[in-house]
Structure formats: structure tokens, C-alpha cells
């Protein structure tokens, strides 16, 4: 979509149209706005991709959140923008279906990462600072998703994920909307972005850790897009294909950008590169991201149409505990004891408590680092101390941990008897962590409410054998 819009060479006046001719900020470059000011152009782009052989088209809503649209002072039109974008894509699918009735076509509601990151500080001087919160992301994504669903999206696509915590906020918003019963559930596609040959996202996760972090949403398809060409993406798609029981989606760029930021890989070359993915049974859905034109999609379709799709393997989670920090941790019956570092607990370590109470977070962070160096496979964090604001302390410390790869590589155990503190922790961790703990002490209704919420955040949990009558004394109780 972006490549095709760029080729239109639209002016500031084209972006503004009649409706926004007096808007207070420049609008050129706000591609999402074109669904309102140049809808025929967007319709034709969708139609051209569909006629080239695409089964899915994405809505023109990559930046369709209040957070991203704030750059253009266009927050007020976000719902409308997403709804209309989905309707335009829906119209294109309907019209092409009339011409090719043997092939159904589908609208993917595109949900981009925003221009902010929840796991990384924008300030080198203040690593615990964030310019966006999990709750702000959830609110922004909720409005976007409402518009996409009301406009008729068949699938929701959370894409170009460079920070998994942002994606978890989007998925949290989606699940909340579905759980409220306002909308019928639609399939989810989730696509991350590996930024270089390290095989990691911008926020540091490996592909396997990324899958683990979002697997609780049971996406129909999970995979990678953008940043790399097919050649560079291949080993990472193979690793992810081996690790997930979901279908695998892959839509790389048309090679790597040249010095002018343009993409030179020809349709024939790109099709030859991605056809290997299909031939070897690595993927179920193939497409293209930056630099891919309808000609690229046609070439990919022709090169891959006769291959059988990947057959997903068994779910590793069915028999194993799978957690993640920046890297995955797999635990099963054949594993030894799981070593959990307990020294970042204000109730269990006077030294750690003293550092936290005195606002000596760098010294407290050194304790976490030492535990990992000494073999800790999970780090327990507890801030339950009468002199502390537990929510603030948990948030600050976990934000700091996310800036330390040597610590953040292992999963986190969020430990508190105060569920508000537990939630504060879950809003700061991009990996799949453990909640310690919940019980039936407050009754079944309270237990189920908390358990469902923990699942929505994507965490595992420890369940204590307590109910309203006290602690169980044997396994039958």
C-alpha cells in the first residue's frame, strides 16, 4: 500500500482534500487519511492487488491510532478513518469477487505498532521513563479495532511488531472487546519484525520468545513481515515455523532498501526467493511488504500456487511450561528444579529492600543481574512493603530491567498479595511471565475474574491451595 501511494506523487493539497483544507498541521505523509480524502485511489490500489492474485488485502490503517495520528492533530477522526478504510477494502473485495467468484477475498484490519514503544525509554538519561503506557495503548487500540470491525474486517492483523509489549496491549484490547460480547470474534494474525541478522525484535526478543509472549491469544497465523528481504528472513521464519502450532504468515520486503530508501528487487527475484518457503512447507500465507507492487504479488502467486501449505506441528505448550523473557524458557517433567531468584523481594532481602526504599534502583538492579549470573532461570520481583508505593516501585523496577538484556533475557515472576501491584507488573513485561499468586481465599468469582485477566495479559500463574475456609491440608482438599 505505502509503495503504491508513494508512486501517486500526491501533493499537500491532495492529502488535505476539501474537508481538511484549513487543517492546522501539514498532512502530507499521513497515508491513512487518504481513505477520507482520496478514497478512489485507495480502492484502486486494493483492487489491483486483488486482481494480481491476493486473497487478503490490508486496510490502509497502519497508523490508525490516536497515538500515531497525534502527529497530525487528527486524533478526532480515528474511528471514522478505520471504519471507512475497512469499508473501502470490503468494497474492493466484493467487486473483485464478482469477477472471480471461485476465489473468496478477505479484508485484514491492519493494526500497526504506533510510533512509540512501551518497553524502551526515549531518554538515555532516564531508562525507566516511558512516553506511552500500556493503558494508553489499550485505549488507542480499542478505538482503532472498533472502527475496523464496524467497517467489516474479516481478520485483525497486528503487524510490524518491534516491541512485543505494544502488541500485547493491542491483543489485550481486542480480547476485551470480544469478551464484552459487542463483537463476534474474528481470526487474528500476528506478525513481528526482526530488525537485523541478530534475529531479534527492536525490543530484544528472539522469534521463539515473541511467539511465546503472544501465544495465549491463539492466533490463526503468526509470523514475520518488513525490515528484511526474503533471503535474510528465511532462517528466522524456519525457526518460528518449527516452534508454533499456529499457521505461519510471512510477507518480507522486496529485498533491502538502496541508498535512496527504495526497493530494487524484481518481482521474479522476490518470487523465486519466497517460493522456497512454500516448497519446503515453512509457511501458510505469503505476501509482500515494503516495495512490493501488484506485479510482485502476481509473481508470488504464480510461483507458489501449486505448493501444499505447511502442516502445523503439535503445540509445545500441551506438555511443557513455556515462558519467555527476551529468550524462551521451556520446562517439563525431564527438567531439573527451576531456579527462581528470590533476592529481588523486599520481604525476603533486607539489602534489596533498603535499596528500593532509598530509591537506589541501580544497586537493586545489580542484585537482579547477579542472580541471573549465578544461575537464576526466573527472577521473582516483590514490592510488598508498608513504606513503598508498590505499584510505582514495581513499574519503575521492571522498566529498568527491560533495559538490561542480561537480566531481561529470563522470565519474570510478578509477586504480590496486592492484585493492583500484580497488574502494574504485567503491564511492563513483554515476555510471558508468572504471577505469584492467586487463590480461592476471596471466593470462586474473584478467583475466576483474576485468572481470566492474567490470561489476557499472557502470563502463567501460581495457584495457592487456599479457599474461604483456609489452607488445604492434603491433595484431596
CSV table of C-alpha atoms in Angstrom, one decimal:
chain,number,residue,atom,x,y,z
A,1,UNK,CA,0.0,0.0,0.0
A,2,UNK,CA,2.7,2.5,1.0
A,3,UNK,CA,4.7,1.8,-2.1
A,4,UNK,CA,1.7,2.4,-4.3
A,5,UNK,CA,0.7,5.6,-2.5
A,6,UNK,CA,4.2,6.9,-2.9
A,7,UNK,CA,4.0,6.3,-6.7
A,8,UNK,CA,1.0,8.6,-6.9
A,9,UNK,CA,3.2,11.6,-6.0
A,10,UNK,CA,0.4,13.3,-4.1
A,11,UNK,CA,0.7,16.9,-3.0
A,12,UNK,CA,-0.2,18.5,0.3
A,13,UNK,CA,-3.4,19.7,-1.3
A,14,UNK,CA,-4.2,16.1,-2.4
A,15,UNK,CA,-3.8,14.9,1.2
A,16,UNK,CA,-6.0,17.7,2.5
A,17,UNK,CA,-8.8,17.4,0.1
A,18,UNK,CA,-11.7,19.8,0.6
A,19,UNK,CA,-12.5,18.5,4.0
A,20,UNK,CA,-9.2,19.3,5.6
A,21,UNK,CA,-8.1,22.3,3.5
A,22,UNK,CA,-7.9,24.5,6.6
A,23,UNK,CA,-6.4,21.9,8.9
A,24,UNK,CA,-3.8,23.5,11.3
A,25,UNK,CA,-1.0,21.0,10.6
A,26,UNK,CA,0.6,19.7,7.4
A,27,UNK,CA,-1.0,16.4,6.3
A,28,UNK,CA,1.3,15.2,3.5
A,29,UNK,CA,2.6,11.8,4.5
A,30,UNK,CA,-0.4,10.9,6.6
A,31,UNK,CA,-1.3,8.0,4.2
A,32,UNK,CA,-4.1,6.7,6.4
A,33,UNK,CA,-6.0,10.0,5.8
A,34,UNK,CA,-6.3,9.2,2.1
A,35,UNK,CA,-9.2,6.9,2.8
A,36,UNK,CA,-11.2,10.1,3.5
A,37,UNK,CA,-9.7,12.5,1.0
A,38,UNK,CA,-8.7,10.2,-1.9
A,39,UNK,CA,-10.9,7.1,-1.4
A,40,UNK,CA,-10.9,6.2,-5.1
A,41,UNK,CA,-7.1,5.9,-5.1
A,42,UNK,CA,-7.1,3.6,-2.2
A,43,UNK,CA,-9.9,1.5,-3.7
A,44,UNK,CA,-7.9,1.1,-6.9
A,45,UNK,CA,-4.8,0.0,-5.1
A,46,UNK,CA,-6.8,-2.7,-3.2
A,47,UNK,CA,-8.4,-3.8,-6.5
A,48,UNK,CA,-5.1,-4.0,-8.3
A,49,UNK,CA,-3.6,-6.3,-5.6
A,50,UNK,CA,-6.7,-8.5,-5.6
A,51,UNK,CA,-6.6,-8.8,-9.4
A,52,UNK,CA,-2.9,-9.7,-9.2
A,53,UNK,CA,-3.8,-12.8,-7.1
A,54,UNK,CA,-4.1,-11.6,-3.5
A,55,UNK,CA,-6.5,-13.4,-1.2
A,56,UNK,CA,-6.2,-10.8,1.5
A,57,UNK,CA,-5.8,-7.0,1.4
A,58,UNK,CA,-4.9,-4.9,4.4
A,59,UNK,CA,-6.8,-1.8,5.3
A,60,UNK,CA,-4.9,1.5,4.9
A,61,UNK,CA,-4.7,1.9,8.7
A,62,UNK,CA,-1.1,1.2,9.7
A,63,UNK,CA,-1.0,4.5,11.7
A,64,UNK,CA,-4.7,4.5,12.6
A,65,UNK,CA,-4.5,5.1,16.3
A,66,UNK,CA,-4.9,8.3,18.3
A,67,UNK,CA,-1.3,8.0,19.3
A,68,UNK,CA,0.1,7.9,15.8
A,69,UNK,CA,-2.4,10.4,14.4
A,70,UNK,CA,-1.5,12.9,17.1
A,71,UNK,CA,1.5,13.9,14.9
A,72,UNK,CA,-1.1,15.4,12.5
A,73,UNK,CA,-3.6,16.6,15.1
A,74,UNK,CA,-6.0,14.1,13.6
A,75,UNK,CA,-6.9,12.1,16.7
A,76,UNK,CA,-10.6,13.0,16.5
A,77,UNK,CA,-11.1,11.2,13.2
A,78,UNK,CA,-9.5,7.8,14.2
A,79,UNK,CA,-12.7,5.8,14.5
A,80,UNK,CA,-14.1,7.1,11.2
A,81,UNK,CA,-10.8,6.6,9.5
A,82,UNK,CA,-10.6,2.9,10.4
A,83,UNK,CA,-14.3,2.2,9.6
A,84,UNK,CA,-14.1,3.9,6.2
A,85,UNK,CA,-10.8,2.1,5.4
A,86,UNK,CA,-12.3,-1.2,6.1
A,87,UNK,CA,-15.4,-0.4,4.0
A,88,UNK,CA,-13.2,0.6,1.0
A,89,UNK,CA,-11.3,-2.6,1.3
A,90,UNK,CA,-14.5,-4.5,1.7
A,91,UNK,CA,-15.9,-2.9,-1.5
A,92,UNK,CA,-12.8,-3.8,-3.5
A,93,UNK,CA,-13.1,-7.5,-2.3
A,94,UNK,CA,-16.8,-7.6,-3.1
A,95,UNK,CA,-16.3,-6.2,-6.6
A,96,UNK,CA,-13.3,-8.5,-7.5
A,97,UNK,CA,-15.3,-11.5,-6.1
A,98,UNK,CA,-17.9,-10.8,-8.8
A,99,UNK,CA,-15.2,-11.1,-11.4
A,100,UNK,CA,-13.7,-14.2,-9.9
A,101,UNK,CA,-16.5,-15.9,-7.9
A,102,UNK,CA,-14.4,-19.1,-7.3
A,103,UNK,CA,-12.0,-17.3,-5.0
A,104,UNK,CA,-13.2,-15.6,-1.8
A,105,UNK,CA,-11.3,-12.4,-0.8
A,106,UNK,CA,-10.8,-11.1,2.7
A,107,UNK,CA,-10.1,-7.8,4.5
A,108,UNK,CA,-7.4,-7.7,7.1
A,109,UNK,CA,-7.8,-4.9,9.5
A,110,UNK,CA,-4.3,-3.6,9.8
A,111,UNK,CA,-3.1,-2.6,13.3
A,112,UNK,CA,0.4,-1.1,13.3
A,113,UNK,CA,2.8,-0.7,16.2
A,114,UNK,CA,2.3,3.1,16.8
A,115,UNK,CA,5.3,5.5,16.8
A,116,UNK,CA,6.0,4.8,20.5
A,117,UNK,CA,7.4,1.9,22.4
A,118,UNK,CA,6.3,0.6,25.8
A,119,UNK,CA,9.5,-1.4,26.5
A,120,UNK,CA,12.1,1.2,25.6
A,121,UNK,CA,12.8,4.6,27.1
A,122,UNK,CA,13.2,7.5,24.7
A,123,UNK,CA,15.6,9.1,27.1
A,124,UNK,CA,19.2,7.8,27.6
A,125,UNK,CA,19.3,9.7,30.9
A,126,UNK,CA,16.2,8.2,32.3
A,127,UNK,CA,15.9,4.5,31.3
A,128,UNK,CA,12.8,3.8,33.5
A,129,UNK,CA,10.8,6.6,31.7
A,130,UNK,CA,8.2,5.7,29.0
A,131,UNK,CA,6.5,8.1,26.7
A,132,UNK,CA,3.5,5.8,26.5
A,133,UNK,CA,1.8,3.4,28.9
A,134,UNK,CA,0.2,0.1,28.4
A,135,UNK,CA,-3.2,1.6,29.4
A,136,UNK,CA,-2.8,4.4,26.9
A,137,UNK,CA,-2.0,1.8,24.2
A,138,UNK,CA,-5.0,-0.3,25.1
A,139,UNK,CA,-7.3,2.8,24.9
A,140,UNK,CA,-5.9,3.8,21.5
A,141,UNK,CA,-6.1,0.3,20.0
A,142,UNK,CA,-9.6,-0.2,21.3
A,143,UNK,CA,-10.8,2.7,19.3
A,144,UNK,CA,-9.0,1.6,16.2
A,145,UNK,CA,-10.3,-2.0,16.5
A,146,UNK,CA,-13.9,-0.8,16.9
A,147,UNK,CA,-13.6,1.1,13.6
A,148,UNK,CA,-12.1,-1.8,11.8
A,149,UNK,CA,-14.7,-4.3,13.0
A,150,UNK,CA,-17.6,-1.9,12.3
A,151,UNK,CA,-16.2,-1.4,8.8
A,152,UNK,CA,-16.4,-5.1,8.1
A,153,UNK,CA,-12.9,-6.5,8.6
A,154,UNK,CA,-12.7,-10.3,8.3
A,155,UNK,CA,-9.4,-10.6,10.1
A,156,UNK,CA,-7.5,-8.4,12.6
A,157,UNK,CA,-3.8,-8.2,11.8
A,158,UNK,CA,-1.4,-6.9,14.5
A,159,UNK,CA,1.7,-6.3,12.4
A,160,UNK,CA,5.2,-5.0,12.2
A,161,UNK,CA,5.7,-5.6,15.9
A,162,UNK,CA,9.0,-4.3,17.0
A,163,UNK,CA,8.0,-4.2,20.7
A,164,UNK,CA,6.0,-7.1,21.9
A,165,UNK,CA,4.6,-5.2,24.8
A,166,UNK,CA,2.9,-2.8,22.3
A,167,UNK,CA,1.4,-5.9,20.6
A,168,UNK,CA,0.3,-7.4,23.9
A,169,UNK,CA,-1.6,-4.1,24.5
A,170,UNK,CA,-3.3,-4.4,21.1
A,171,UNK,CA,-4.2,-8.0,21.8
A,172,UNK,CA,-5.5,-7.1,25.3
A,173,UNK,CA,-7.8,-4.5,23.7
A,174,UNK,CA,-9.0,-7.0,21.1
A,175,UNK,CA,-9.8,-9.7,23.6
A,176,UNK,CA,-11.5,-7.3,25.9
A,177,UNK,CA,-13.8,-6.1,23.1
A,178,UNK,CA,-14.6,-9.7,22.1
A,179,UNK,CA,-15.2,-10.7,25.7
A,180,UNK,CA,-17.7,-7.9,26.2
A,181,UNK,CA,-19.9,-9.6,23.6
A,182,UNK,CA,-20.3,-6.5,21.5
A,183,UNK,CA,-18.5,-8.1,18.5
A,184,UNK,CA,-18.2,-11.6,17.3
A,185,UNK,CA,-14.7,-13.0,17.3
A,186,UNK,CA,-12.8,-12.9,14.1
A,187,UNK,CA,-9.4,-14.6,13.4
A,188,UNK,CA,-6.2,-13.0,14.5
A,189,UNK,CA,-2.9,-12.7,12.5
A,190,UNK,CA,0.1,-11.6,14.5
A,191,UNK,CA,3.3,-10.5,12.7
A,192,UNK,CA,6.6,-9.4,14.2
A,193,UNK,CA,9.6,-7.6,12.8
A,194,UNK,CA,13.1,-8.9,13.1
A,195,UNK,CA,15.3,-5.8,12.7
A,196,UNK,CA,18.6,-7.4,11.6
A,197,UNK,CA,20.5,-10.6,11.3
A,198,UNK,CA,20.6,-11.0,15.2
A,199,UNK,CA,17.1,-12.5,14.8
A,200,UNK,CA,15.6,-10.2,17.4
A,201,UNK,CA,12.9,-7.6,17.5
A,202,UNK,CA,13.9,-4.0,18.3
A,203,UNK,CA,12.9,-4.6,22.0
A,204,UNK,CA,15.3,-7.6,22.1
A,205,UNK,CA,13.2,-10.7,21.8
A,206,UNK,CA,14.0,-13.8,19.7
A,207,UNK,CA,11.4,-15.1,17.4
A,208,UNK,CA,10.6,-18.0,19.8
A,209,UNK,CA,10.3,-15.7,22.8
A,210,UNK,CA,8.0,-13.5,20.7
A,211,UNK,CA,5.7,-16.4,19.8
A,212,UNK,CA,5.6,-17.5,23.5
A,213,UNK,CA,4.6,-14.0,24.6
A,214,UNK,CA,1.5,-13.8,22.3
A,215,UNK,CA,0.5,-17.5,22.0
A,216,UNK,CA,-2.2,-17.0,24.7
A,217,UNK,CA,-4.3,-15.2,22.1
A,218,UNK,CA,-4.4,-18.4,19.9
A,219,UNK,CA,-3.6,-16.5,16.6
A,220,UNK,CA,-4.8,-18.2,13.5
A,221,UNK,CA,-1.4,-17.2,12.0
A,222,UNK,CA,1.8,-15.9,13.3
A,223,UNK,CA,5.0,-14.8,11.6
A,224,UNK,CA,7.2,-12.0,10.3
A,225,UNK,CA,7.0,-9.0,8.0
A,226,UNK,CA,9.0,-6.0,7.0
A,227,UNK,CA,12.6,-4.9,7.8
A,228,UNK,CA,14.2,-7.8,5.8
A,229,UNK,CA,14.0,-9.3,2.4
A,230,UNK,CA,13.1,-13.0,1.9
A,231,UNK,CA,16.7,-14.1,1.7
A,232,UNK,CA,17.6,-12.5,5.1
A,233,UNK,CA,14.3,-13.6,6.7
A,234,UNK,CA,14.4,-17.3,5.8
A,235,UNK,CA,16.3,-18.7,8.9
A,236,UNK,CA,14.0,-16.8,11.3
A,237,UNK,CA,10.8,-18.0,9.6
A,238,UNK,CA,12.2,-21.5,9.7
A,239,UNK,CA,12.8,-21.3,13.5
A,240,UNK,CA,9.4,-19.8,14.1
A,241,UNK,CA,7.7,-22.4,11.9
A,242,UNK,CA,9.3,-25.2,14.0
A,243,UNK,CA,8.2,-23.6,17.2
A,244,UNK,CA,4.5,-22.8,16.6
A,245,UNK,CA,1.3,-24.8,16.1
A,246,UNK,CA,-0.4,-21.8,14.5
A,247,UNK,CA,-0.3,-21.2,10.8
A,248,UNK,CA,2.7,-19.2,9.6
A,249,UNK,CA,2.4,-15.9,7.8
A,250,UNK,CA,5.4,-14.2,6.0
A,251,UNK,CA,5.5,-11.1,4.0
A,252,UNK,CA,9.0,-9.7,3.5
A,253,UNK,CA,10.1,-6.6,1.8
A,254,UNK,CA,11.2,-6.6,-1.8
A,255,UNK,CA,14.8,-7.0,-0.8
A,256,UNK,CA,16.7,-4.5,1.2
A,257,UNK,CA,16.4,-0.7,0.6
A,258,UNK,CA,19.0,1.1,-1.6
A,259,UNK,CA,20.7,4.3,-0.6
A,260,UNK,CA,17.6,6.2,-1.5
A,261,UNK,CA,15.3,4.1,0.6
A,262,UNK,CA,13.8,2.4,-2.5
A,263,UNK,CA,13.4,-1.3,-3.2
A,264,UNK,CA,15.0,-2.8,-6.3
A,265,UNK,CA,14.2,-6.5,-6.1
A,266,UNK,CA,12.3,-7.5,-9.1
A,267,UNK,CA,9.0,-9.5,-9.0
A,268,UNK,CA,10.8,-12.5,-10.5
A,269,UNK,CA,13.6,-12.5,-8.0
A,270,UNK,CA,11.3,-12.0,-5.0
A,271,UNK,CA,9.0,-14.8,-6.2
A,272,UNK,CA,12.0,-17.1,-6.6
A,273,UNK,CA,13.1,-16.3,-3.0
A,274,UNK,CA,9.8,-16.8,-1.3
A,275,UNK,CA,8.8,-19.8,-3.3
A,276,UNK,CA,11.4,-21.8,-1.4
A,277,UNK,CA,9.4,-21.1,1.8
A,278,UNK,CA,6.3,-22.6,0.3
A,279,UNK,CA,8.2,-25.5,-1.4
A,280,UNK,CA,9.8,-26.5,2.0
A,281,UNK,CA,6.5,-26.3,3.9
A,282,UNK,CA,7.5,-23.4,6.1
A,283,UNK,CA,4.5,-21.2,5.6
A,284,UNK,CA,0.8,-21.0,5.1
A,285,UNK,CA,0.4,-17.4,4.0
A,286,UNK,CA,2.8,-15.5,1.8
A,287,UNK,CA,2.8,-11.9,0.6
A,288,UNK,CA,4.9,-8.7,0.4
A,289,UNK,CA,5.6,-5.7,2.5
A,290,UNK,CA,7.6,-2.6,1.6
A,291,UNK,CA,8.5,-2.3,-2.1
A,292,UNK,CA,6.1,-5.0,-3.3
A,293,UNK,CA,3.8,-4.0,-6.2
A,294,UNK,CA,0.9,-5.9,-7.7
A,295,UNK,CA,3.5,-7.3,-10.1
A,296,UNK,CA,5.3,-8.8,-7.2
A,297,UNK,CA,2.1,-10.3,-5.8
A,298,UNK,CA,1.3,-11.8,-9.2
A,299,UNK,CA,4.7,-13.4,-9.5
A,300,UNK,CA,4.5,-14.8,-6.0
A,301,UNK,CA,1.0,-16.2,-6.7
A,302,UNK,CA,2.2,-17.9,-9.9
A,303,UNK,CA,5.3,-19.3,-8.3
A,304,UNK,CA,3.6,-20.7,-5.2
A,305,UNK,CA,0.0,-21.6,-6.2
A,306,UNK,CA,0.7,-25.3,-6.7
A,307,UNK,CA,2.5,-25.9,-3.4
A,308,UNK,CA,0.8,-27.6,-0.4
A,309,UNK,CA,0.6,-25.3,2.6
A,310,UNK,CA,2.5,-26.0,5.8
A,311,UNK,CA,1.0,-28.6,8.1
A,312,UNK,CA,1.3,-27.2,11.7
A,313,UNK,CA,3.1,-29.4,14.2
A,314,UNK,CA,1.9,-30.2,17.8
A,315,UNK,CA,1.6,-27.4,20.4
A,316,UNK,CA,4.7,-27.5,22.6
A,317,UNK,CA,2.6,-25.9,25.4
A,318,UNK,CA,0.4,-29.0,25.7
A,319,UNK,CA,3.0,-30.9,27.7
A,320,UNK,CA,5.5,-28.2,28.7
A,321,UNK,CA,5.6,-24.9,30.6
A,322,UNK,CA,6.9,-22.3,28.1
A,323,UNK,CA,7.8,-18.9,29.4
A,324,UNK,CA,9.8,-16.1,28.0
A,325,UNK,CA,11.9,-13.0,28.7
A,326,UNK,CA,14.0,-11.9,25.8
A,327,UNK,CA,14.6,-15.6,25.2
A,328,UNK,CA,12.3,-18.6,25.7
A,329,UNK,CA,12.4,-21.0,28.7
A,330,UNK,CA,10.9,-24.5,28.3
A,331,UNK,CA,10.3,-26.6,31.4
A,332,UNK,CA,8.9,-30.1,31.5
A,333,UNK,CA,9.0,-33.4,33.5
A,334,UNK,CA,12.5,-34.1,32.3
A,335,UNK,CA,13.9,-30.8,33.6
A,336,UNK,CA,15.7,-30.3,36.9
A,337,UNK,CA,14.4,-27.8,39.5
A,338,UNK,CA,13.5,-24.5,38.1
A,339,UNK,CA,15.9,-22.0,39.8
A,340,UNK,CA,13.9,-18.9,40.8
A,341,UNK,CA,16.0,-15.9,42.1
A,342,UNK,CA,14.3,-14.6,45.2
A,343,UNK,CA,16.6,-11.8,46.2
A,344,UNK,CA,14.6,-9.1,44.5
A,345,UNK,CA,12.0,-9.4,47.2
A,346,UNK,CA,11.6,-6.6,49.7
A,347,UNK,CA,10.1,-9.1,52.2
A,348,UNK,CA,12.9,-11.6,51.8
A,349,UNK,CA,16.0,-9.4,51.4
A,350,UNK,CA,16.9,-6.6,53.7
A,351,UNK,CA,19.6,-5.4,51.3
A,352,UNK,CA,17.2,-5.2,48.3
A,353,UNK,CA,14.5,-3.6,50.5
A,354,UNK,CA,16.9,-0.9,51.6
A,355,UNK,CA,18.0,-0.1,48.1
A,356,UNK,CA,14.4,0.2,46.9
A,357,UNK,CA,13.2,2.3,49.9
A,358,UNK,CA,16.2,4.6,49.4
A,359,UNK,CA,15.5,4.9,45.7
A,360,UNK,CA,18.8,3.2,44.8
A,361,UNK,CA,17.4,1.3,41.8
A,362,UNK,CA,20.7,0.8,40.1
A,363,UNK,CA,22.0,-1.0,43.1
A,364,UNK,CA,18.8,-3.0,43.3
A,365,UNK,CA,19.2,-3.9,39.6
A,366,UNK,CA,22.7,-5.2,40.3
A,367,UNK,CA,21.1,-7.8,42.6
A,368,UNK,CA,18.9,-9.0,39.8
A,369,UNK,CA,21.9,-9.2,37.5
A,370,UNK,CA,23.9,-11.2,40.0
A,371,UNK,CA,21.1,-13.7,40.4
A,372,UNK,CA,20.9,-14.4,36.7
A,373,UNK,CA,24.7,-14.7,36.5
A,374,UNK,CA,24.5,-17.3,39.3
A,375,UNK,CA,22.0,-19.4,37.5
A,376,UNK,CA,18.6,-17.9,38.2
A,377,UNK,CA,16.3,-19.0,35.4
A,378,UNK,CA,13.4,-16.8,36.6
A,379,UNK,CA,13.6,-13.7,38.7
A,380,UNK,CA,10.9,-13.1,41.4
A,381,UNK,CA,10.1,-9.4,42.0
A,382,UNK,CA,8.1,-8.4,45.1
A,383,UNK,CA,7.5,-4.8,46.3
A,384,UNK,CA,5.1,-5.6,49.2
A,385,UNK,CA,6.4,-3.3,51.9
A,386,UNK,CA,4.4,-0.8,54.0
A,387,UNK,CA,6.7,2.1,53.3
A,388,UNK,CA,6.5,1.7,49.5
A,389,UNK,CA,4.1,2.6,46.8
A,390,UNK,CA,4.0,-0.9,45.4
A,391,UNK,CA,2.6,0.0,42.0
A,392,UNK,CA,5.2,2.7,41.4
A,393,UNK,CA,8.1,0.6,42.7
A,394,UNK,CA,7.1,-2.4,40.6
A,395,UNK,CA,6.7,-0.3,37.5
A,396,UNK,CA,10.0,1.5,37.8
A,397,UNK,CA,12.0,-1.6,38.6
A,398,UNK,CA,10.5,-3.7,35.8
A,399,UNK,CA,11.0,-0.8,33.3
A,400,UNK,CA,14.7,-0.7,34.4
A,401,UNK,CA,15.0,-4.5,34.0
A,402,UNK,CA,13.8,-4.2,30.4
A,403,UNK,CA,16.8,-2.1,29.6
A,404,UNK,CA,19.2,-4.7,30.9
A,405,UNK,CA,19.5,-7.6,28.4
A,406,UNK,CA,21.5,-9.7,30.8
A,407,UNK,CA,18.6,-9.7,33.2
A,408,UNK,CA,15.6,-9.3,30.8
A,409,UNK,CA,16.6,-12.5,28.9
A,410,UNK,CA,15.0,-14.6,31.7
A,411,UNK,CA,11.3,-14.6,32.5
A,412,UNK,CA,9.9,-12.5,35.4
A,413,UNK,CA,7.8,-13.7,38.3
A,414,UNK,CA,5.5,-10.9,39.4
A,415,UNK,CA,5.0,-11.5,43.1
A,416,UNK,CA,2.4,-9.6,45.2
A,417,UNK,CA,-0.5,-10.1,47.5
A,418,UNK,CA,-2.0,-6.9,46.1
A,419,UNK,CA,-3.5,-7.5,42.7
A,420,UNK,CA,-3.1,-3.9,41.7
A,421,UNK,CA,0.7,-4.4,42.0
A,422,UNK,CA,0.4,-7.6,40.0
A,423,UNK,CA,-1.4,-5.8,37.2
A,424,UNK,CA,1.2,-3.0,37.3
A,425,UNK,CA,3.9,-5.6,36.7
A,426,UNK,CA,2.1,-7.3,33.9
A,427,UNK,CA,1.8,-4.0,32.1
A,428,UNK,CA,5.6,-3.7,32.0
A,429,UNK,CA,6.7,-7.1,30.9
A,430,UNK,CA,6.9,-8.0,27.2
A,431,UNK,CA,7.6,-11.7,27.8
A,432,UNK,CA,5.4,-14.4,29.2
A,433,UNK,CA,5.9,-14.2,33.0
A,434,UNK,CA,4.5,-15.9,36.1
A,435,UNK,CA,2.1,-14.4,38.6
A,436,UNK,CA,2.7,-15.4,42.2
A,437,UNK,CA,-0.1,-15.9,43.2
A,438,UNK,CA,-3.9,-16.2,43.3
A,439,UNK,CA,-6.1,-18.4,45.4
A,440,UNK,CA,-9.8,-19.0,46.3
A,441,UNK,CA,-9.4,-17.1,49.5
A,442,UNK,CA,-11.8,-14.4,48.3
A,443,UNK,CA,-14.2,-16.9,46.7
A,444,UNK,CA,-14.6,-18.5,43.3
A,445,UNK,CA,-15.9,-15.4,41.5
A,446,UNK,CA,-12.9,-13.3,42.5
A,447,UNK,CA,-10.6,-16.2,41.6
A,448,UNK,CA,-12.0,-16.6,38.1
A,449,UNK,CA,-12.0,-12.9,37.4
A,450,UNK,CA,-8.3,-12.6,38.3
A,451,UNK,CA,-7.4,-15.8,36.4
A,452,UNK,CA,-9.1,-14.6,33.2
A,453,UNK,CA,-7.4,-11.2,33.5
A,454,UNK,CA,-4.0,-12.8,34.0
A,455,UNK,CA,-4.6,-15.0,30.9
A,456,UNK,CA,-5.5,-11.8,28.9
A,457,UNK,CA,-2.1,-10.3,29.9
A,458,UNK,CA,-0.5,-13.5,28.7
A,459,UNK,CA,1.0,-14.8,31.9
A,460,UNK,CA,1.2,-18.1,33.7
A,461,UNK,CA,0.2,-18.3,37.3
A,462,UNK,CA,0.8,-20.0,40.7
A,463,UNK,CA,-2.4,-21.1,42.4
A,464,UNK,CA,-2.2,-21.4,46.2
A,465,UNK,CA,-4.3,-24.1,47.9
A,466,UNK,CA,-6.4,-21.6,49.9
A,467,UNK,CA,-10.2,-21.0,49.9
A,468,UNK,CA,-12.6,-19.1,52.2
A,469,UNK,CA,-12.1,-21.8,54.8
A,470,UNK,CA,-8.3,-21.8,54.9
A,471,UNK,CA,-5.4,-23.8,53.6
A,472,UNK,CA,-5.8,-27.3,52.2
A,473,UNK,CA,-4.1,-29.9,54.3
A,474,UNK,CA,-4.0,-32.8,51.7
A,475,UNK,CA,-4.3,-33.1,48.0
A,476,UNK,CA,-8.0,-34.1,48.2
A,477,UNK,CA,-8.9,-30.7,49.6
